[in-house]
Amino acid sequence: MSTIELTKLIKRYGKVEAVKGIDLAIADGEFVVFVGPSGCGKSTTLRMIAGLEEISGGTLRIGDEVVNEREPKQRNIAMVFQNYAIYPHMTVRQNIGFGLYTSKLDKAEKNRRIEEAGRILGLEALLDRRPAALSGGQRQRAAIGRAMVRNPSAFLFDEPLSNLDAQLRSQMRIEIKRLHQRLKTTTVYVTHDQVEAMTMADRIVVMRDGHILQVGTPTELYESPVDMFTARFIGSPSMNLLPGSKCSIMASTATEGDILIGVRPHDLIARATATDEKTDLSLTGTVTAVEPLGPETLVHLDIDGTAIIATAKDKFVPAVGSTLTCTAARGSLYLFDAKTEKLLSRS
Amino acid sequence: MESDNLRGAAGGRPGGTAAAMPADRLSMRTKRLLWVWGFLAIPVLFYTVIRFYPTFQAFYLSMTNWDLVRPAKFVGFANYVKLFKDPQFWKVFRNTFTYLIIGTPLSLLIAFTVAFFLDRVRFMHNFIRALYFLPYLTTAAAMAWVWRWFYQPPPIGVINDVLALIGIPQQPFIRSTDQALFSIMVTAIWAGLGFQVIIFMAGLRAIPTTFYEAARIDGLGEWAILRKITLPLLKPTTVFLVVFSSIAFLRIFDQVYNMTTNDPGGPLGSTKPLVLMIYQTAFGSYAMGYAAAQTVVLFTILLIVSLLQLWILREKK
């Protein structure tokens, strides 16, 4: 177990800078998730931490040591890959035991650790099977087992759930989270799925174009995004953005230049009957589609050419084509500068 | 014909336009089968006439004393008895297996080494690969003549020149009964190397890089990665090449024939493989029945060796 510290970390491929000098301190035992669209540098950063990519600039510390020039094996980290990287010619037991290949433990201790990992991951009955006989989720668990047996100082996950179907993914999400709570090993987890980031992370690192945009707890990022990108990336469905000119804002926000107004679909309520509740934002448009989810319904609206999503509560399902007014309560609006995309204020 | 085909292919699928055809009364499955076998008929017919019939004919001929002129007379196993008593056959048998037992592993070892390192070379990668592949495209006759020239005594032979340079006495190579077989084997290995290298490289490329990365993180060294990951995962490729190259060495002919044209299989039969013996028996002595018996023996050896290799190298469940 140890801390990981990135200082002005840079990765260049020829003239292209994939990671443009990022700073981050990961605490001992913390679960940090790197999230961002593909090509944002999150995987490259992870691979630099692992030692699979050379570091072009800056320093990387694991524990108290600078490990820039250390081989992967000397860094005592374990990594789980998107395609599992478990060997088809070995049984699950051999695959898990492979993590201990270079360790100097005696055979009994190795076996004890393999059995223990198998028990924790629910693979006891499958230890003597080949990967071909396992499901995707079981293969990924075997890969996690191989990472676990070494007692590494940090776990690195590179989009480990991307190859799994939706149901397995949500199940494995919980399993990885439980595992972390149990082992309390520092974990760096890369994903492009904001749901994974929100549900698993102690802290989320939002990356874009080789930069870190924002670092914070899931709630912090959801409540106070620093810019439009983070605001739209975190939360599902994405935050609605409307040109300031289109809205009848009653708030007395004095702003210079163009602004964009952001409001989360869950804060934008479509009601069957009018309400006299104090609102900051009131929008009227045509219903283009509805997505009933049971307790609530997502309503897609067209507001003078801008597509937005609102929520209808209390089993109210509006008819497609009808005209509907939806309102957002005071305090749920985000005002962004249209040019810099930074958050200006909330109201 | 072409329009027929198009109509038929469409008729084989649901919603096809073959409504008025009598074939419409057949089920879709039957129609598909008819089409499949229709297309298969040509190669099946071809192989039956060109391959299978002569093969079975050879089995029959091996039991006769046919000499191209007089009608064949059935002689039972006389040809086989003669063959197994023939000291020349056993010499040829030993030669053939020397080509096989030394040639196959040696060529695969060299090919793998080349492929393994070439796979990591970025500089002029395609050019180097093309150089290795070039001999594969060259005719055996041209190659053999170039190598014969290499093996000449000094000052003509390049190899002897180099040996002289570093102070090693000149070697007779293809003029010696001890060295000729190995000299020819070197040529044969060189000729087949390009193909084996290409296949090995394709096999190496098929191994996901994350396998290597995972191993590096687990702390394995190069040698351990090679032994524990690369070689086991390359097994299907290796099995293919072992069988393929074994068959090639068991059937070696053109290299030997072209490098020893003055006395094919010489000196003193020291390089003669089974196929050359068959050739000489059939088209030198016109003993077709005897040659057929040798062919059957070769066929049996090929079959046993191939099956044995597939069995030894099979995927253990």
XYZ file of C-alpha atoms in Angstrom:
664
model
C 0.000 0.000 0.000
C 1.301 3.379 -0.843
C 0.691 6.828 -2.187
C 1.135 7.781 -5.833
C 2.235 11.233 -6.779
C 2.310 12.684 -10.287
C 4.222 15.924 -10.780
C 4.097 17.701 -14.148
C 3.837 14.315 -15.814
C 4.266 14.502 -19.584
C 4.021 11.899 -22.343
C 5.131 12.712 -25.861
C 4.826 10.552 -28.957
C 7.169 12.266 -31.370
C 5.865 15.800 -31.485
C 2.422 14.988 -30.156
C 1.878 15.531 -26.470
C -0.617 12.957 -25.218
C -0.339 13.953 -21.566
C 0.461 17.601 -21.042
C 1.985 17.919 -17.613
C -0.503 16.730 -15.021
C -0.295 16.987 -11.247
C -2.090 14.647 -8.935
C -1.560 13.203 -5.479
C -3.282 9.926 -4.715
C -3.567 9.072 -1.036
C -2.786 5.683 0.461
C -5.792 3.389 0.093
C -7.683 5.800 -2.120
C -9.830 4.689 -5.074
C -9.211 7.189 -7.870
C -11.008 6.986 -11.192
C -9.664 8.621 -14.351
C -12.525 9.426 -16.642
C -12.735 11.132 -20.011
C -13.451 10.541 -23.687
C -11.142 8.298 -25.712
C -7.849 9.952 -26.559
C -7.877 12.158 -23.473
C -4.682 10.604 -22.094
C -6.189 8.655 -19.201
C -4.917 5.252 -20.326
C -1.517 6.688 -21.201
C -1.281 8.136 -17.692
C -2.167 4.759 -16.195
C 0.392 3.009 -18.379
C 3.040 5.494 -17.247
C 2.204 4.679 -13.637
C 2.491 0.974 -14.510
C 5.831 1.464 -16.239
C 4.576 0.225 -19.604
C 5.132 3.637 -21.155
C 8.231 5.712 -20.689
C 7.745 9.025 -18.940
C 8.734 11.940 -21.188
C 8.779 14.557 -18.463
C 7.926 15.216 -14.829
C 8.229 12.818 -11.937
C 6.253 9.864 -10.707
C 6.490 8.801 -7.085
C 5.137 5.580 -5.685
C 5.475 5.637 -1.909
C 8.440 7.878 -1.221
C 10.460 6.830 -4.214
C 10.777 8.359 -7.660
C 10.100 5.444 -10.010
C 10.475 7.102 -13.434
C 13.290 4.764 -14.410
C 12.056 1.653 -12.626
C 10.929 -1.461 -14.504
C 7.258 -2.401 -14.033
C 8.154 -5.311 -11.763
C 10.177 -3.092 -9.456
C 7.221 -0.802 -8.885
C 5.221 -3.534 -7.134
C 1.975 -2.629 -8.817
C -0.612 -4.959 -10.359
C -2.653 -4.233 -13.437
C -5.934 -5.539 -14.828
C -6.505 -5.104 -18.550
C -9.605 -4.561 -20.650
C -9.112 -7.847 -22.509
C -8.251 -9.598 -19.190
C -4.844 -10.790 -20.457
C -5.317 -14.172 -18.861
C -3.421 -16.909 -20.616
C -5.556 -19.395 -22.562
C -3.032 -22.211 -22.146
C -3.125 -22.125 -18.352
C -5.795 -23.077 -15.850
C -7.338 -20.426 -13.627
C -5.086 -21.640 -10.804
C -1.986 -21.276 -12.955
C -3.143 -17.885 -14.175
C -3.691 -16.574 -10.666
C -0.450 -18.196 -9.541
C 1.355 -16.485 -12.398
C 1.304 -13.298 -10.368
C 3.592 -15.092 -7.906
C 5.914 -16.488 -10.575
C 8.894 -14.447 -9.470
C 8.123 -14.366 -5.752
C 10.259 -16.376 -3.402
C 7.351 -17.846 -1.468
C 7.278 -21.577 -0.868
C 4.759 -23.722 -2.647
C 2.363 -24.079 0.279
C 2.194 -20.326 0.794
C 1.636 -19.764 -2.919
C -1.194 -22.285 -2.899
C -2.706 -20.709 0.195
C -2.745 -17.307 -1.488
C -4.208 -18.665 -4.718
C -6.953 -20.469 -2.791
C -7.668 -17.349 -0.777
C -7.932 -15.171 -3.885
C -10.156 -17.809 -5.450
C -12.395 -17.795 -2.385
C -12.678 -14.018 -2.224
C -13.534 -13.843 -5.927
C -15.873 -16.846 -5.916
C -13.683 -18.851 -8.261
C -12.994 -21.869 -5.982
C -14.958 -24.266 -8.144
C -13.330 -23.018 -11.325
C -9.670 -23.070 -10.307
C -8.797 -26.046 -12.481
C -10.614 -24.864 -15.562
C -9.126 -23.238 -18.628
C -10.197 -19.659 -19.471
C -12.051 -20.932 -22.552
C -14.566 -22.551 -20.186
C -15.230 -19.305 -18.295
C -17.607 -16.426 -18.897
C -16.305 -12.896 -19.448
C -16.991 -11.926 -15.851
C -15.225 -15.002 -14.511
C -12.215 -14.316 -16.723
C -11.986 -10.780 -15.433
C -12.232 -12.078 -11.871
C -9.362 -14.469 -12.603
C -7.355 -11.494 -13.868
C -8.163 -9.607 -10.671
C -7.090 -12.687 -8.727
C -3.716 -12.645 -10.442
C -3.356 -8.998 -9.435
C -4.441 -9.683 -5.838
C -2.121 -12.543 -4.873
C 0.951 -10.366 -5.041
C -0.280 -7.945 -2.372
C 0.779 -5.055 -4.602
C 1.172 -1.512 -3.365
C -1.388 -0.378 -5.931
C -3.981 -1.810 -8.305
C -4.259 -0.343 -11.768
C -7.396 -1.054 -13.793
C -7.525 -0.184 -17.493
C -11.199 -0.166 -18.541
C -11.661 -3.602 -16.996
C -15.412 -3.810 -17.523
C -15.683 -2.534 -21.074
C -15.858 -6.012 -22.592
C -18.699 -7.143 -20.327
C -22.418 -6.830 -20.929
C -24.410 -4.235 -19.021
C -25.704 -6.549 -16.303
C -22.335 -8.112 -15.565
C -20.750 -4.698 -15.598
C -22.941 -3.365 -12.813
C -22.344 -6.559 -10.846
C -18.566 -6.435 -11.280
C -18.620 -2.755 -10.351
C -19.930 -3.638 -6.939
C -17.527 -6.571 -6.624
C -14.482 -4.418 -7.370
C -15.716 -1.806 -4.946
C -16.230 -4.394 -2.212
C -12.814 -5.822 -2.911
C -11.309 -2.392 -2.449
C -13.156 -1.877 0.804
C -11.793 -5.201 1.981
C -8.179 -4.888 0.819
C -7.875 -1.105 1.135
C -5.199 -1.062 -1.567
C -4.550 2.175 -3.452
C -6.427 1.853 -6.727
C -6.252 3.779 -9.987
C -9.090 2.943 -12.324
C -9.495 4.169 -15.893
C -12.861 4.252 -17.620
C -14.793 6.266 -20.163
C -18.045 5.381 -18.420
C -19.143 8.147 -16.051
C -21.489 5.746 -14.230
C -18.503 3.597 -13.267
C -16.656 6.711 -12.180
C -19.547 8.011 -10.079
C -20.359 4.707 -8.404
C -16.858 3.515 -7.602
C -14.589 6.468 -7.017
C -13.452 8.127 -3.817
C -12.229 10.842 -6.134
C -12.788 11.327 -9.853
C -10.197 12.849 -12.161
C -11.801 14.277 -15.306
C -9.379 14.420 -18.210
C -9.586 15.966 -21.650
C -6.926 16.493 -24.330
C -4.087 15.516 -21.995
C -5.136 17.897 -19.236
C -6.841 17.354 -15.922
C -10.001 19.467 -15.910
C -11.195 18.748 -12.421
C -10.515 16.502 -9.461
C -13.117 15.862 -6.810
C -15.502 13.471 -5.116
C -18.419 12.280 -7.252
C -20.773 14.629 -5.399
C -18.452 17.591 -5.825
C -18.205 17.020 -9.549
C -21.935 16.588 -9.863
C -22.784 19.600 -7.745
C -20.039 21.989 -8.740
C -18.503 21.253 -12.111
C -15.880 23.832 -13.084
C -16.803 23.855 -16.738
C -19.293 22.746 -19.350
C -17.362 19.600 -20.279
C -17.381 18.180 -16.766
C -20.951 19.305 -16.263
C -22.096 17.390 -19.332
C -19.782 14.409 -18.801
C -20.864 13.691 -15.236
C -24.484 12.715 -14.660
C -26.864 10.766 -16.859
C -28.707 11.922 -18.886
C -26.334 14.791 -19.654
C -26.970 18.306 -18.438
C -29.135 20.419 -20.774
C -27.451 23.493 -22.207
C -29.470 26.410 -23.563
C -28.381 29.674 -25.117
C -29.064 32.458 -22.599
C -31.132 34.364 -25.122
C -33.695 31.599 -25.338
C -34.576 31.555 -21.711
C -36.844 33.690 -19.719
C -34.636 34.037 -16.740
C -36.119 35.759 -13.817
C -32.914 35.643 -11.857
C -31.136 38.926 -11.694
C -27.783 37.669 -12.911
C -25.895 40.424 -14.479
C -23.590 38.884 -17.071
C -21.444 40.226 -19.818
C -21.321 38.557 -23.216
C -22.879 35.262 -24.262
C -23.836 32.818 -21.615
C -25.132 29.282 -21.687
C -27.555 28.005 -19.113
C -27.168 24.484 -17.838
C -29.847 22.538 -16.055
C -29.843 18.830 -15.199
C -32.750 16.791 -16.579
C -33.623 15.760 -13.028
C -34.027 19.392 -12.014
C -36.138 20.299 -15.021
C -39.631 19.139 -14.092
C -42.504 18.705 -16.522
C -45.881 18.748 -14.794
C -49.372 18.003 -15.978
C -50.756 20.968 -14.121
C -49.346 24.414 -13.657
C -47.721 25.272 -10.387
C -47.241 28.564 -8.673
C -43.933 27.468 -7.125
C -41.176 30.054 -7.466
C -39.096 29.118 -10.477
C -36.029 30.557 -12.155
C -36.524 28.927 -15.478
C -39.599 28.102 -17.449
C -39.405 26.465 -20.872
C -42.171 25.592 -23.310
C -41.734 23.267 -26.245
C -42.992 20.269 -28.190
C -42.573 16.742 -26.840
C -40.521 14.731 -29.359
C -40.098 11.494 -27.418
C -40.783 9.999 -24.008
C -38.827 7.362 -22.098
C -40.906 5.978 -19.227
C -38.578 4.544 -16.585
C -41.248 3.550 -14.073
C -41.015 5.996 -11.188
C -40.350 8.835 -13.610
C -40.371 9.561 -17.324
C -37.679 11.265 -19.362
C -39.291 13.755 -21.713
C -37.442 14.913 -24.810
C -38.494 18.402 -25.802
C -37.781 20.681 -28.698
C -37.419 24.292 -27.562
C -37.129 26.428 -30.685
C -34.662 24.030 -32.238
C -32.733 23.115 -29.071
C -33.194 19.542 -27.873
C -33.471 19.159 -24.122
C -34.476 16.447 -21.677
C -36.818 17.013 -18.758
C -38.279 14.729 -16.126
C -41.949 14.023 -15.589
C -42.756 12.688 -12.130
C -45.720 11.025 -10.451
C -46.429 8.615 -13.316
C -47.206 11.498 -15.659
C -46.367 10.428 -19.229
C -46.889 13.316 -21.689
C -48.117 12.573 -25.208
C -45.604 12.914 -28.051
C -46.388 16.023 -30.074
C -48.077 17.862 -27.256
C -46.878 21.222 -26.016
C -45.498 21.190 -22.528
C -43.995 23.623 -20.081
C -41.278 22.559 -17.706
C -39.680 24.465 -14.900
C -36.495 24.365 -12.907
C -36.425 25.369 -9.279
C -34.290 28.138 -7.890
C -30.722 27.114 -7.250
C -30.550 24.392 -9.897
C -29.199 26.505 -12.747
C -25.596 26.709 -13.923
C -24.415 29.687 -15.942
C -21.463 29.100 -18.278
C -19.405 31.491 -20.329
C -20.085 30.441 -23.935
C -16.506 31.209 -25.008
C -14.346 29.819 -22.200
C -16.917 27.158 -21.233
C -16.122 27.908 -17.565
C -18.770 28.033 -14.893
C -19.655 31.627 -14.097
C -22.191 31.256 -11.352
C -25.120 29.246 -10.086
C -28.594 30.411 -9.417
C -25.317 -20.102 -67.467
C -24.598 -16.997 -65.521
C -28.233 -15.905 -65.399
C -29.091 -19.439 -64.326
C -26.707 -19.148 -61.429
C -28.086 -15.823 -60.328
C -31.637 -17.039 -60.441
C -30.721 -20.157 -58.539
C -28.803 -18.330 -55.854
C -31.706 -15.985 -55.280
C -34.117 -18.905 -55.267
C -32.124 -20.489 -52.494
C -33.051 -17.677 -50.114
C -36.387 -16.696 -48.713
C -38.101 -14.137 -50.931
C -36.138 -15.353 -53.966
C -37.518 -15.007 -57.478
C -37.640 -18.673 -58.341
C -41.383 -18.991 -57.826
C -42.119 -20.617 -61.148
C -39.270 -23.068 -61.044
C -39.941 -26.708 -60.281
C -37.186 -26.498 -57.681
C -39.649 -24.493 -55.670
C -41.238 -27.703 -54.532
C -38.002 -28.656 -52.793
C -37.356 -27.465 -49.273
C -34.841 -24.713 -48.693
C -32.451 -27.173 -47.135
C -32.539 -29.470 -50.155
C -32.022 -26.545 -52.503
C -29.013 -25.378 -50.554
C -27.555 -28.882 -50.581
C -28.050 -29.113 -54.331
C -26.206 -25.868 -54.823
C -23.400 -26.774 -52.459
C -22.831 -30.105 -54.150
C -23.222 -28.527 -57.563
C -20.230 -26.340 -56.882
C -18.300 -29.039 -55.069
C -18.778 -31.478 -57.950
C -16.037 -29.938 -60.086
C -13.173 -30.173 -57.571
C -14.441 -33.531 -56.352
C -14.434 -34.881 -59.892
C -11.044 -33.323 -60.585
C -9.420 -34.794 -57.499
C -11.003 -38.170 -58.084
C -9.562 -38.419 -61.573
C -6.234 -36.657 -61.020
C -5.389 -37.602 -57.440
C -7.402 -40.400 -55.888
C -7.554 -42.750 -58.860
C -3.760 -42.661 -59.463
C -3.179 -43.104 -55.736
C -5.242 -46.261 -55.633
C -3.769 -47.331 -58.931
C -0.314 -47.042 -57.354
C -1.358 -49.468 -54.629
C -2.388 -51.927 -57.302
C 0.706 -51.313 -59.452
C 2.955 -51.992 -56.486
C 1.666 -55.587 -56.626
C 2.611 -55.985 -60.304
C 5.742 -56.160 -62.432
C 4.628 -53.505 -64.942
C 7.455 -52.034 -67.041
C 5.471 -49.735 -69.369
C 5.879 -52.178 -72.299
C 4.483 -55.553 -71.313
C 1.081 -55.825 -69.658
C 1.209 -55.761 -65.889
C 1.283 -59.147 -64.149
C 0.189 -59.540 -60.547
C 3.149 -60.576 -58.394
C 1.754 -60.125 -54.884
C 4.199 -58.716 -52.340
C 7.281 -59.602 -54.361
C 8.157 -55.918 -54.921
C 7.996 -55.198 -51.204
C 10.092 -58.234 -50.335
C 12.671 -57.109 -52.876
C 12.603 -53.583 -51.514
C 13.191 -54.563 -47.914
C 16.097 -56.769 -48.970
C 17.615 -53.994 -51.089
C 20.567 -52.397 -49.239
C 20.207 -49.322 -51.429
C 16.673 -48.810 -50.097
C 17.892 -48.805 -46.511
C 20.597 -46.331 -47.354
C 18.038 -44.085 -49.026
C 15.706 -44.611 -46.086
C 18.435 -43.473 -43.708
C 19.217 -40.450 -45.908
C 15.569 -39.417 -46.018
C 15.240 -39.601 -42.259
C 18.465 -37.665 -41.798
C 16.934 -34.871 -43.883
C 13.799 -35.088 -41.764
C 15.221 -35.467 -38.274
C 17.949 -32.849 -38.590
C 16.399 -30.587 -41.226
C 13.003 -29.996 -39.628
C 14.060 -28.952 -36.104
C 17.048 -27.011 -37.394
C 15.015 -25.068 -39.949
C 12.265 -24.325 -37.429
C 14.762 -23.169 -34.830
C 16.429 -20.821 -37.300
C 13.083 -19.601 -38.658
C 11.740 -18.897 -35.171
C 14.888 -17.052 -34.128
C 14.771 -14.912 -37.254
C 11.020 -14.242 -36.870
C 11.351 -13.452 -33.161
C 13.977 -10.792 -33.720
C 12.675 -9.541 -37.056
C 9.344 -8.927 -35.322
C 11.089 -6.333 -33.140
C 13.032 -4.678 -35.926
C 11.333 -1.561 -37.225
C 14.209 -0.402 -39.426
C 13.681 -1.633 -43.027
C 11.406 -4.342 -41.652
C 9.600 -5.045 -44.913
C 12.806 -5.061 -46.933
C 14.499 -7.577 -44.631
C 11.408 -9.741 -44.635
C 11.339 -9.650 -48.423
C 14.994 -10.720 -48.513
C 14.173 -13.756 -46.395
C 11.201 -14.597 -48.559
C 12.994 -14.203 -51.887
C 14.520 -17.723 -52.001
C 11.019 -19.133 -51.629
C 10.101 -17.544 -54.950
C 13.210 -18.788 -56.734
C 13.255 -22.032 -58.697
C 15.134 -24.896 -57.135
C 17.281 -25.266 -60.248
C 18.589 -21.698 -60.079
C 19.163 -21.919 -56.334
C 20.953 -25.246 -56.644
C 23.323 -23.923 -59.256
C 24.199 -20.890 -57.158
C 24.850 -23.063 -54.139
C 26.922 -25.489 -56.176
C 29.077 -22.540 -57.047
C 29.276 -21.536 -53.363
C 30.521 -25.035 -52.494
C 33.289 -25.132 -55.136
C 36.920 -25.432 -54.049
C 38.848 -22.152 -53.787
C 39.271 -19.737 -55.444
C 35.858 -20.221 -57.117
C 33.804 -21.278 -54.099
C 32.870 -18.394 -51.846
C 32.492 -20.500 -48.716
C 35.929 -22.067 -49.073
C 37.352 -18.609 -49.689
C 35.919 -17.404 -46.411
C 37.150 -20.522 -44.604
C 40.620 -19.922 -45.994
C 40.489 -16.333 -44.795
C 39.925 -17.420 -41.208
C 42.462 -20.227 -41.464
C 40.256 -23.291 -41.786
C 41.363 -25.912 -44.326
C 39.202 -26.188 -47.435
C 36.238 -28.526 -47.337
C 34.979 -30.810 -50.117
C 31.261 -30.172 -49.375
C 29.124 -31.765 -52.106
C 32.068 -33.810 -53.353
C 32.339 -35.734 -50.097
C 30.151 -38.642 -49.056
C 30.198 -37.317 -45.489
C 29.395 -33.661 -46.160
C 27.238 -33.737 -49.290
C 23.945 -34.527 -47.539
C 24.381 -31.732 -45.016
C 25.515 -29.308 -47.701
C 22.304 -29.962 -49.592
C 20.274 -29.765 -46.381
C 21.628 -26.263 -45.760
C 20.390 -25.206 -49.191
C 16.988 -26.750 -48.556
C 16.678 -25.046 -45.160
C 17.655 -21.705 -46.685
C 15.109 -22.198 -49.466
C 12.223 -22.831 -47.077
C 13.217 -20.279 -44.454
C 11.260 -17.338 -45.907
C 7.980 -19.170 -45.747
C 8.533 -20.387 -42.200
C 9.608 -16.932 -41.039
C 6.442 -15.364 -42.484
C 4.226 -17.938 -40.802
C 6.024 -17.597 -37.466
C 5.746 -13.823 -37.629
C 2.026 -14.026 -38.319
C 1.743 -16.292 -35.271
C 3.750 -13.879 -33.121
C 1.637 -10.940 -34.237
C -1.519 -12.798 -33.225
C -0.468 -12.828 -29.555
C -2.081 -9.807 -27.846
C 0.465 -7.310 -26.522
C -1.358 -7.150 -23.189
C -0.188 -10.726 -22.546
C 3.383 -9.474 -22.630
C 2.555 -6.348 -20.652
C 0.809 -8.360 -17.955
C 3.852 -10.623 -17.757
C 6.220 -7.669 -17.488
C 4.164 -6.261 -14.631
C 4.242 -9.672 -12.970
C 8.016 -9.400 -13.159
C 8.930 -12.029 -15.745
C 12.181 -11.689 -17.636
C 12.549 -12.064 -21.409
C 13.475 -15.720 -21.203
C 10.579 -16.593 -18.910
C 8.144 -14.707 -21.160
C 9.443 -16.650 -24.158
C 9.127 -19.986 -22.392
C 5.881 -19.408 -20.515
C 3.897 -17.264 -22.932
C 5.278 -16.921 -26.444
C 6.108 -20.552 -27.141
C 2.926 -22.087 -25.674
C 0.722 -19.580 -27.476
C 2.630 -20.167 -30.695
C 1.927 -23.889 -30.559
C -0.716 -24.059 -33.313
C 1.692 -22.252 -35.646
C 4.510 -24.565 -34.647
C 2.406 -27.698 -35.162
C 1.477 -26.515 -38.637
C 5.086 -25.789 -39.548
C 6.418 -29.034 -38.052
C 4.001 -31.116 -40.108
C 4.408 -28.969 -43.204
C 8.180 -28.902 -43.116
C 8.446 -32.601 -42.226
C 6.441 -33.487 -45.298
C 8.668 -31.202 -47.368
C 11.849 -32.868 -46.073
C 10.447 -36.372 -46.539
C 9.667 -35.483 -50.143
C 12.936 -33.647 -50.813
C 13.962 -34.098 -54.427
C 14.623 -30.989 -56.483
C 17.425 -29.627 -54.298
C 19.243 -32.968 -54.382
C 18.631 -33.616 -58.056
C 19.786 -30.181 -59.151
C 22.857 -30.052 -56.949
C 24.087 -33.474 -58.001
C 23.067 -33.530 -61.673
C 26.208 -35.364 -62.822
C 25.395 -38.277 -60.538
C 21.929 -37.671 -59.071
C 21.859 -38.604 -55.395
C 25.626 -38.971 -55.332
C 28.400 -39.136 -54.512
C 27.842 -42.902 -54.064
C 24.167 -42.366 -53.222
C 25.110 -40.488 -50.057
C 22.527 -37.735 -50.652
C 19.831 -39.787 -52.340
C 16.360 -39.420 -50.806
C 13.440 -41.768 -51.340
C 11.733 -39.658 -53.996
C 14.866 -39.620 -56.126
C 15.128 -43.379 -55.837
C 11.515 -43.694 -56.951
C 12.218 -41.389 -59.880
C 15.234 -43.402 -60.966
C 13.467 -46.727 -60.554
C 10.489 -45.522 -62.564
C 12.060 -43.423 -65.285
C 15.585 -44.822 -65.354
C 14.918 -48.532 -65.001
C 11.248 -48.437 -66.029
C 10.407 -50.780 -63.168
C 7.022 -49.213 -62.564
C 5.754 -51.890 -60.219
C 8.868 -51.625 -58.058
C 8.671 -47.815 -58.112
C 5.013 -47.981 -57.107
C 5.941 -50.149 -54.135
C 8.456 -47.510 -53.050
C 5.782 -44.836 -53.460
C 3.439 -46.769 -51.215
C 6.188 -47.037 -48.605
C 6.798 -43.271 -48.823
C 3.074 -42.621 -48.543
C 2.902 -44.808 -45.441
C 5.880 -43.041 -43.873
C 4.345 -39.612 -44.571
C 1.056 -40.709 -43.086
C 2.608 -42.197 -39.954
C 4.968 -39.261 -39.353
C 2.211 -36.655 -39.836
C -0.300 -38.467 -37.632
C 2.358 -39.071 -34.997
C 3.264 -35.379 -34.917
C -0.355 -34.274 -34.729
C -0.905 -36.724 -31.893
C 2.201 -35.694 -29.946
C 1.506 -31.980 -30.386
C -2.261 -32.212 -29.870
C -4.046 -29.742 -27.608
C -4.318 -31.451 -24.228
C -7.685 -30.838 -22.686
